[in-house]
Coordinates of C-alpha atoms in Angstrom, one line a residue:
X1 CA -23.7 -51.1 39.2
X2 CA -25.5 -53.6 41.3
X3 CA -26.7 -55.4 38.2
X4 CA -23.2 -55.6 36.9
X5 CA -22.0 -57.0 40.2
X6 CA -24.7 -59.6 40.2
X7 CA -24.0 -60.7 36.7
X8 CA -20.3 -60.9 37.3
X9 CA -20.9 -63.0 40.4
X10 CA -23.3 -65.3 38.6
X11 CA -20.8 -65.8 35.8
X12 CA -17.9 -66.6 38.2
X13 CA -20.1 -69.1 40.1
X14 CA -21.2 -70.7 36.8
X15 CA -17.6 -71.0 35.6
X16 CA -16.5 -72.5 38.9
X17 CA -19.3 -75.1 38.8
X18 CA -19.0 -76.1 35.2
X19 CA -15.1 -76.0 35.1
X20 CA -14.9 -75.7 31.3
X21 CA -11.1 -75.5 31.3
X22 CA -10.7 -78.7 33.3
X23 CA -8.2 -77.1 35.7
X24 CA -10.4 -75.9 38.5
X25 CA -9.7 -72.2 37.6
X26 CA -11.8 -69.4 36.3
X27 CA -9.5 -68.6 33.4
X28 CA -7.6 -71.0 31.1
X29 CA -4.1 -69.7 31.9
X30 CA -4.3 -68.7 35.6
X31 CA -0.9 -69.2 37.2
X32 CA 0.7 -68.5 40.6
X33 CA 4.4 -67.7 41.1
X34 CA 6.3 -68.6 44.3
X35 CA 9.2 -66.3 43.6
X36 CA 9.4 -62.5 43.8
X37 CA 11.4 -60.1 41.6
X38 CA 14.4 -57.9 42.2
X39 CA 15.0 -54.3 41.5
X40 CA 17.6 -55.0 38.8
X41 CA 14.9 -56.8 36.7
X42 CA 13.0 -53.5 36.2
X43 CA 15.5 -52.6 33.5
X44 CA 14.7 -55.8 31.7
X45 CA 10.9 -55.2 32.1
X46 CA 11.4 -51.7 30.6
X47 CA 13.2 -53.2 27.7
X48 CA 10.4 -55.7 27.1
X49 CA 8.0 -52.7 27.1
X50 CA 10.0 -50.9 24.5
X51 CA 10.2 -53.9 22.2
X52 CA 6.5 -54.8 22.6
X53 CA 5.5 -51.2 22.0
X54 CA 7.3 -51.2 18.7
X55 CA 6.0 -54.6 17.7
X56 CA 2.4 -53.8 18.6
X57 CA 2.6 -50.5 16.7
X58 CA 3.9 -52.4 13.6
X59 CA 1.2 -55.0 13.9
X60 CA -1.5 -52.4 14.0
X61 CA -0.1 -50.6 11.0
X62 CA 0.2 -53.8 9.0
X63 CA -3.3 -55.0 10.0
X64 CA -5.0 -51.8 9.1
X65 CA -3.1 -51.5 5.9
X66 CA -4.2 -55.0 4.8
X67 CA -7.8 -54.3 5.8
X68 CA -7.8 -51.1 3.8
X69 CA -6.2 -52.9 0.8
X70 CA -8.8 -55.7 1.1
X71 CA -11.6 -53.2 0.9
X72 CA -10.4 -51.4 -2.2
X73 CA -9.1 -54.4 -4.1
X74 CA -10.7 -57.3 -5.9
X75 CA -10.2 -59.5 -2.9
X76 CA -13.5 -58.2 -1.4
X77 CA -15.3 -60.1 -4.2
X78 CA -13.7 -63.4 -3.2
X79 CA -14.2 -63.5 0.6
X80 CA -14.8 -67.2 0.8
X81 CA -11.8 -68.2 -1.4
X82 CA -9.6 -65.8 0.6
X83 CA -10.6 -67.5 3.9
X84 CA -9.8 -71.0 2.4
X85 CA -6.4 -69.9 1.1
X86 CA -5.4 -68.1 4.4
X87 CA -6.6 -71.2 6.4
X88 CA -4.5 -73.6 4.3
X89 CA -1.5 -71.3 4.4
X90 CA -1.8 -70.8 8.2
X91 CA -2.0 -74.6 8.7
X92 CA 1.1 -75.3 6.6
X93 CA 3.1 -72.6 8.3
X94 CA 2.0 -73.5 11.8
X95 CA 2.8 -77.1 11.3
X96 CA 6.5 -76.3 11.1
X97 CA 6.7 -74.8 14.6
X98 CA 5.7 -76.5 17.9
X99 CA 4.8 -73.1 19.3
X100 CA 2.5 -72.2 16.4
X101 CA 1.1 -75.7 16.1
X102 CA -0.1 -75.7 19.7
X103 CA -3.5 -74.3 20.8
X104 CA -3.1 -70.6 21.5
X105 CA -4.6 -70.8 25.0
X106 CA -2.4 -73.7 25.9
X107 CA 0.6 -71.9 24.5
X108 CA 0.0 -68.8 26.6
X109 CA -0.6 -71.0 29.7
X110 CA 2.7 -72.8 29.1
X111 CA 4.6 -69.5 28.6
X112 CA 3.2 -68.1 31.8
X113 CA 4.0 -71.3 33.8
X114 CA 6.9 -71.3 36.3
X115 CA 9.5 -74.0 35.8
X116 CA 9.2 -76.6 38.5
X117 CA 11.1 -79.5 37.0
X118 CA 8.4 -80.5 34.5
X119 CA 9.4 -80.0 30.8
X120 CA 7.1 -77.9 28.7
X121 CA 8.0 -77.9 25.0
X122 CA 11.6 -77.0 25.7
X123 CA 10.7 -74.0 27.8
X124 CA 12.2 -75.2 31.0
X125 CA 15.1 -77.4 29.7
X126 CA 18.8 -76.4 29.7
X127 CA 19.5 -78.3 26.5
X128 CA 19.4 -76.2 23.3
X129 CA 18.0 -73.2 25.1
X130 CA 19.4 -70.9 22.3
X131 CA 17.4 -72.9 19.7
X132 CA 14.2 -72.5 21.8
X133 CA 14.8 -68.7 22.2
X134 CA 15.2 -68.4 18.4
X135 CA 12.1 -70.5 17.8
X136 CA 10.1 -68.2 20.1
X137 CA 11.3 -65.1 18.3
X138 CA 10.5 -66.6 14.9
X139 CA 7.1 -67.6 16.2
X140 CA 6.5 -64.1 17.3
X141 CA 7.3 -62.7 13.9
X142 CA 5.1 -65.3 12.1
X143 CA 2.3 -64.8 14.5
X144 CA 2.3 -61.0 13.9
X145 CA 2.1 -61.7 10.1
X146 CA -0.6 -64.3 10.4
X147 CA -2.6 -62.2 12.8
X148 CA -2.4 -59.2 10.5
X149 CA -3.6 -61.2 7.6
X150 CA -6.4 -63.0 9.5
X151 CA -7.9 -59.8 11.0
X152 CA -10.5 -58.5 8.5
X153 CA -11.3 -61.8 6.9
X154 CA -14.9 -62.9 6.5
X155 CA -14.7 -65.0 9.7
X156 CA -14.7 -64.1 13.3
X157 CA -11.1 -63.1 14.2
X158 CA -9.8 -61.0 17.1
X159 CA -6.6 -59.3 18.3
X160 CA -6.7 -59.9 22.0
X161 CA -5.4 -63.5 22.5
X162 CA -3.0 -63.4 19.5
X163 CA -1.4 -60.3 20.9
X164 CA -1.1 -61.9 24.3
X165 CA 0.6 -64.9 22.7
X166 CA 3.0 -62.7 20.7
X167 CA 4.0 -60.7 23.7
X168 CA 4.3 -63.8 25.9
X169 CA 6.6 -65.4 23.4
X170 CA 8.8 -62.3 23.2
X171 CA 8.9 -62.0 27.0
X172 CA 9.6 -65.6 27.6
X173 CA 12.5 -65.5 25.1
X174 CA 13.9 -62.5 26.8
X175 CA 13.5 -64.1 30.2
X176 CA 15.3 -67.2 29.1
X177 CA 18.2 -65.1 27.8
X178 CA 18.4 -63.3 31.2
X179 CA 18.2 -66.6 33.0
X180 CA 21.2 -68.0 30.9
X181 CA 23.2 -64.8 31.7
X182 CA 22.6 -65.3 35.4
X183 CA 23.6 -69.0 35.2
X184 CA 26.7 -68.4 33.3
X185 CA 27.8 -65.1 35.0
X186 CA 26.3 -65.2 38.5
X187 CA 29.3 -63.2 39.8
X188 CA 28.3 -60.1 37.7
X189 CA 27.4 -57.0 39.8
X190 CA 24.1 -56.9 38.0
X191 CA 23.1 -60.1 39.8
X192 CA 24.5 -59.2 43.2
X193 CA 21.0 -59.2 44.7
X194 CA 20.4 -62.9 43.8
X195 CA 20.9 -65.6 46.4
X196 CA 23.2 -68.4 45.3
X197 CA 21.0 -71.3 46.5
X198 CA 17.7 -70.0 45.0
X199 CA 16.7 -69.6 41.4
X200 CA 16.7 -65.8 40.7
X201 CA 15.1 -65.4 37.3
X202 CA 11.6 -66.6 36.5
X203 CA 11.0 -66.5 32.7
X204 CA 7.2 -66.9 33.2
X205 CA 7.1 -63.5 34.8
X206 CA 8.8 -62.0 31.8
X207 CA 6.2 -63.7 29.6
X208 CA 3.5 -62.2 31.7
X209 CA 5.0 -58.7 31.4
X210 CA 5.5 -59.2 27.6
X211 CA 1.8 -60.2 27.2
X212 CA 0.6 -57.1 29.1
X213 CA 3.0 -54.8 27.1
X214 CA 1.8 -56.2 23.8
X215 CA -1.8 -55.7 24.8
X216 CA -1.2 -52.2 25.9
X217 CA 0.6 -51.2 22.6
X218 CA -2.1 -52.9 20.5
X219 CA -5.2 -51.7 22.3
X220 CA -3.8 -48.6 24.0
X221 CA -5.4 -49.8 27.3
X222 CA -3.5 -49.4 30.5
X223 CA -5.5 -49.8 33.7
X224 CA -7.6 -52.6 32.2
X225 CA -4.6 -54.6 31.1
X226 CA -3.0 -54.3 34.6
X227 CA -6.2 -55.5 36.2
X228 CA -6.5 -58.4 33.8
X229 CA -3.0 -59.5 34.4
X230 CA -3.5 -59.2 38.2
X231 CA -6.6 -61.4 38.0
X232 CA -4.6 -64.0 36.0
X233 CA -1.8 -64.3 38.5
X234 CA -3.6 -63.4 41.7
X235 CA -0.4 -61.9 43.0
X236 CA -0.3 -58.2 43.9
X237 CA 3.5 -58.2 44.0
X238 CA 3.8 -58.2 40.2
X239 CA 1.5 -55.2 39.6
X240 CA 4.5 -52.8 39.7
X241 CA 6.5 -54.5 36.9
X242 CA 3.4 -54.9 34.8
X243 CA 2.4 -51.2 35.3
X244 CA 5.9 -50.1 34.4
X245 CA 6.1 -52.2 31.3
X246 CA 2.6 -51.2 30.2
X247 CA 3.3 -47.5 30.6
X248 CA 6.5 -47.7 28.6
X249 CA 4.9 -49.8 25.9
X250 CA 1.9 -47.5 25.5
X251 CA 4.2 -44.4 25.5
X252 CA 6.3 -45.9 22.7
X253 CA 3.3 -46.8 20.6
X254 CA 1.7 -43.4 21.2
X255 CA 4.8 -41.8 19.8
X256 CA 3.8 -43.2 16.4
X257 CA 0.1 -42.4 16.7
X258 CA -2.5 -42.1 19.4
X259 CA -5.0 -44.5 17.9
X260 CA -5.0 -48.2 18.8
X261 CA -6.3 -51.1 16.8
X262 CA -10.0 -50.6 17.5
X263 CA -9.8 -46.8 16.9
X264 CA -8.1 -47.5 13.6
X265 CA -10.9 -49.8 12.5
X266 CA -13.4 -47.1 13.4
X267 CA -11.5 -44.5 11.3
X268 CA -11.1 -47.0 8.5
X269 CA -14.8 -47.6 8.2
X270 CA -15.5 -43.8 8.4
X271 CA -17.5 -43.8 11.6
X272 CA -17.8 -40.4 13.3
X273 CA -15.7 -41.0 16.4
X274 CA -14.1 -38.5 18.8
X275 CA -11.7 -40.0 21.2
X276 CA -12.1 -39.2 24.9
X277 CA -8.4 -39.4 25.5
X278 CA -7.4 -36.9 22.8
X279 CA -7.5 -33.2 23.1
X280 CA -8.7 -31.3 20.0
X281 CA -7.4 -27.8 19.4
X282 CA -9.4 -26.3 16.6
X283 CA -9.7 -22.8 15.2
X284 CA -12.9 -21.0 14.3
X285 CA -16.5 -20.7 15.4
X286 CA -19.8 -22.5 14.9
X287 CA -20.9 -20.0 12.2
X288 CA -18.0 -21.0 9.9
X289 CA -18.9 -24.7 10.2
X290 CA -22.6 -25.0 10.3
X291 CA -25.0 -25.8 7.5
X292 CA -27.1 -22.7 7.2
X293 CA -30.9 -22.8 7.7
X294 CA -31.5 -21.7 4.1
X295 CA -29.8 -24.8 2.9
X296 CA -31.6 -27.2 5.3
X297 CA -34.7 -29.2 4.9
X298 CA -37.1 -28.3 7.7
X299 CA -40.6 -29.3 8.7
X300 CA -43.2 -26.7 9.7
X301 CA -45.5 -27.1 12.6
X302 CA -48.6 -26.7 10.4
X303 CA -49.2 -26.7 6.7
X304 CA -47.7 -30.2 6.0
X305 CA -49.8 -33.0 4.5
X306 CA -49.3 -36.7 4.5
X307 CA -48.4 -36.5 0.8
X308 CA -45.8 -33.9 1.4
X309 CA -44.3 -35.8 4.3
X310 CA -44.2 -39.0 2.2
X311 CA -42.4 -37.1 -0.6
X312 CA -39.9 -35.6 1.9
X313 CA -39.1 -39.1 3.3
X314 CA -38.7 -40.5 -0.1
X315 CA -36.4 -37.8 -1.5
X316 CA -34.4 -36.5 1.5
X317 CA -31.2 -38.3 2.4
X318 CA -31.1 -36.8 6.0
X319 CA -31.7 -38.8 9.1
X320 CA -33.8 -36.1 10.8
X321 CA -35.5 -32.7 10.4
X322 CA -35.8 -29.6 12.6
X323 CA -39.4 -28.5 13.3
X324 CA -40.0 -24.8 13.0
X325 CA -43.0 -22.6 13.5
X326 CA -42.9 -21.3 9.9
X327 CA -40.3 -20.9 7.2
X328 CA -40.6 -17.1 7.5
X329 CA -39.7 -16.9 11.2
X330 CA -37.7 -20.1 11.5
X331 CA -38.7 -20.3 15.2
X332 CA -37.4 -23.6 16.4
X333 CA -39.9 -25.9 18.0
X334 CA -38.1 -29.3 18.1
X335 CA -36.5 -32.1 16.1
X336 CA -37.9 -35.3 14.7
X337 CA -35.9 -38.3 13.3
X338 CA -36.6 -39.7 9.9
X339 CA -37.3 -43.2 11.3
X340 CA -40.0 -41.9 13.6
X341 CA -41.6 -39.9 10.8
X342 CA -41.6 -42.9 8.5
X343 CA -43.2 -45.1 11.1
X344 CA -46.0 -42.6 11.8
X345 CA -46.6 -41.9 8.1
X346 CA -46.7 -45.7 7.4
X347 CA -49.3 -46.2 10.0
X348 CA -51.4 -43.3 8.7
X349 CA -51.3 -44.6 5.1
X350 CA -52.7 -48.0 6.0
X351 CA -55.4 -46.4 8.1
X352 CA -58.8 -45.7 6.6
X353 CA -59.0 -42.4 8.5
X354 CA -56.2 -40.7 6.6
X355 CA -55.6 -39.8 2.9
X356 CA -52.8 -38.0 1.2
X357 CA -54.6 -34.7 1.9
X358 CA -54.7 -35.3 5.7
X359 CA -53.0 -32.5 7.6
X360 CA -50.0 -33.2 9.9
X361 CA -49.4 -31.6 13.3
X362 CA -45.9 -31.4 14.8
X363 CA -46.4 -28.9 17.7
X364 CA -48.7 -28.6 20.7
X365 CA -51.1 -25.7 20.6
X366 CA -51.3 -25.7 16.8
X367 CA -54.8 -25.4 15.4
X368 CA -55.0 -27.8 12.5
X369 CA -58.4 -28.4 10.9
X370 CA -58.9 -31.5 8.7
X371 CA -60.4 -30.8 5.2
X372 CA -63.4 -32.9 6.0
X373 CA -65.1 -34.5 8.9
X374 CA -64.2 -38.0 7.7
X375 CA -60.5 -37.4 8.0
X376 CA -58.3 -37.0 11.0
X377 CA -55.1 -35.1 11.7
X378 CA -51.9 -37.1 11.5
X379 CA -50.3 -36.4 14.9
X380 CA -46.5 -36.4 15.0
X381 CA -46.3 -34.6 18.3
X382 CA -45.4 -37.5 20.6
X383 CA -42.3 -38.2 18.4
X384 CA -41.0 -34.7 18.3
X385 CA -38.1 -33.9 20.6
X386 CA -39.2 -30.5 22.0
X387 CA -35.9 -29.9 23.8
X388 CA -33.1 -30.6 21.3
X389 CA -29.6 -29.6 22.3
X390 CA -28.9 -26.1 21.0
X391 CA -25.9 -23.7 21.1
X392 CA -25.7 -20.0 20.4
X393 CA -24.2 -18.7 17.2
X394 CA -20.6 -17.7 17.4
X395 CA -19.7 -20.5 19.9
X396 CA -16.1 -21.5 19.8
X397 CA -15.5 -24.6 17.8
X398 CA -13.5 -26.2 20.6
X399 CA -16.6 -26.0 22.8
X400 CA -18.7 -27.5 20.1
X401 CA -16.3 -30.4 19.7
X402 CA -16.2 -30.9 23.5
X403 CA -20.0 -31.0 23.6
X404 CA -20.1 -33.7 21.0
X405 CA -17.4 -35.7 22.8
X406 CA -18.9 -35.4 26.3
X407 CA -22.6 -35.7 25.5
X408 CA -22.3 -38.2 22.6
X409 CA -24.9 -36.4 20.5
X410 CA -25.0 -36.6 16.7
X411 CA -26.1 -33.1 16.0
X412 CA -26.3 -29.6 17.5
X413 CA -28.8 -26.9 16.4
X414 CA -27.5 -23.3 16.1
X415 CA -30.1 -20.7 17.3
X416 CA -30.2 -17.0 18.0
X417 CA -33.1 -15.8 20.2
X418 CA -35.0 -19.0 19.4
X419 CA -34.6 -18.7 15.6
X420 CA -32.9 -21.6 13.8
X421 CA -29.7 -20.5 12.1
X422 CA -28.1 -23.8 11.1
X423 CA -27.0 -27.3 12.2
X424 CA -23.6 -29.0 13.0
X425 CA -23.3 -32.7 12.9
X426 CA -20.6 -34.9 14.5
X427 CA -19.3 -35.8 11.0
X428 CA -18.6 -32.1 10.4
X429 CA -16.4 -32.0 13.5
X430 CA -14.6 -35.2 12.5
X431 CA -14.0 -33.7 9.0
X432 CA -12.5 -30.6 10.5
X433 CA -10.2 -32.6 12.8
X434 CA -8.9 -34.7 9.9
X435 CA -8.4 -31.7 7.6
X436 CA -6.5 -29.7 10.2
X437 CA -4.4 -32.8 11.0
X438 CA -3.4 -32.9 7.4
X439 CA -2.7 -29.2 7.3
X440 CA -0.4 -29.4 10.4
X441 CA 1.4 -32.4 9.0
X442 CA 1.9 -30.4 5.8
X443 CA 3.3 -27.5 7.7
X444 CA 5.8 -29.7 9.5
X445 CA 7.5 -30.6 6.2
X446 CA 11.0 -29.3 5.6
X447 CA 11.2 -25.8 4.1
X448 CA 12.2 -27.1 0.7
X449 CA 9.3 -29.5 0.5
X450 CA 6.9 -27.0 1.9
X451 CA 8.0 -24.5 -0.8
X452 CA 7.6 -27.1 -3.5
X453 CA 4.2 -28.1 -2.4
X454 CA 3.0 -24.4 -2.3
X455 CA 3.8 -23.9 -6.0
X456 CA 0.7 -23.4 -8.2
X457 CA -0.5 -26.4 -10.2
X458 CA 0.1 -26.6 -13.9
X459 CA -3.6 -27.2 -14.4
X460 CA -4.6 -23.8 -13.2
X461 CA -3.4 -20.2 -13.6
X462 CA -4.5 -19.0 -10.2
X463 CA -2.2 -19.4 -7.1
X464 CA -3.2 -21.3 -4.1
X465 CA -5.2 -19.4 -1.5
X466 CA -3.1 -17.9 1.3
X467 CA -3.7 -18.8 4.9
X468 CA -4.7 -15.9 7.1
X469 CA -2.9 -15.0 10.3
X470 CA -0.5 -18.0 9.8
X471 CA -3.4 -20.4 10.8
X472 CA -4.5 -23.3 8.6
X473 CA -7.9 -23.0 7.1
X474 CA -10.8 -24.7 8.9
X475 CA -12.4 -26.2 5.8
X476 CA -11.5 -26.5 2.2
X477 CA -13.7 -25.5 -0.7
X478 CA -14.5 -29.2 -1.2
X479 CA -16.3 -29.4 2.1
X480 CA -20.1 -29.8 1.6
X481 CA -20.8 -27.6 4.7
X482 CA -19.7 -24.4 3.0

């Protein structure tokens, strides 16, 4: 914690001294507002949160769909050409709009700025305000499309600043509409709290709320977004509107799926990821999910030679191996990773003290005698994890999933009185979660569609297996763990 504080302090001091943004501020779009907000504006902030929640969800869906299509289409073979085409198309489209043509950081700064008499690309003028509102909304739609296409290209591209720009454009347009309503209908009961001699609506605040809402719906972050926006404005009075809009935006986006943009990329690439924010309700026990010891590749404490270890490393696709006392007793001693075994074996092969017949030792207290006095034993003991994380057989699968999620381990060994029974990996749990999600989605279909999908296929004469106790099966017959 102290190291993080020191690094943050050093970074802030460096930014202050170098002044890279030429504005004397630590961030490029830091602003300060002189006006406060009224209670009636909370309804407008909630509306912005609703709109940005839907827009952020659609942007995530479109971005992930295009990334998946790019991976399974011929476009992946023309990455450089795709970058050139997208760059030219973006330049031509952006040239037509002043809000797309401007630098994104400058645009966000202008959208956040409070109007003080200085004109900023039509954002503060009264002339043709309707045209400027329409331009901001069109810019938001085009930016969502361009961002969705750009993410996933063979160039560095992110979602953070484009999402802020999209949300700020939507919020600024909404704020300008509310400002026009107040100027034309100041006598409405809705604006009864406004003073007649003081400007009541600040469109820059609406842009700030829109940017925060868009970030929340895209990334599914809440507290982090509020803190970031508080640091940008340095005004504690706007924390409540931002919190309200962020909560509404995230709730709307969560109604269509719990995963944000970054979680979607993780699932798209097939990484074994268990979200800390999602509760998993699974059915079964560890015995139904584990790969049994009879199907596993294990290493014995004694009896292995350098040649057998080299063949094991060359032929086995696994990333690690349990170490047992013997294959008859399967008494668990520890676990060793494949990378460590490969390193020790490579060192032994280039050494003149070892040959292919050199014995290998994996456990302390094992009496291993070399075949001759000129050879030495290959010692793997320093690289063996003698205390791997184990669970008892029959453990509830929800406890297994919680262990993976809380401890962040990649595997769990199943034992009974010290004897190895099997292994469960994080990928097995992720596979179960995805399969049960499909089963529940299938069970939620209308009765007619559910009846139609349960009909036997024409390619087989046997009916589909029945579910027991009205509960979806844990694994299908296609799962390699059965």
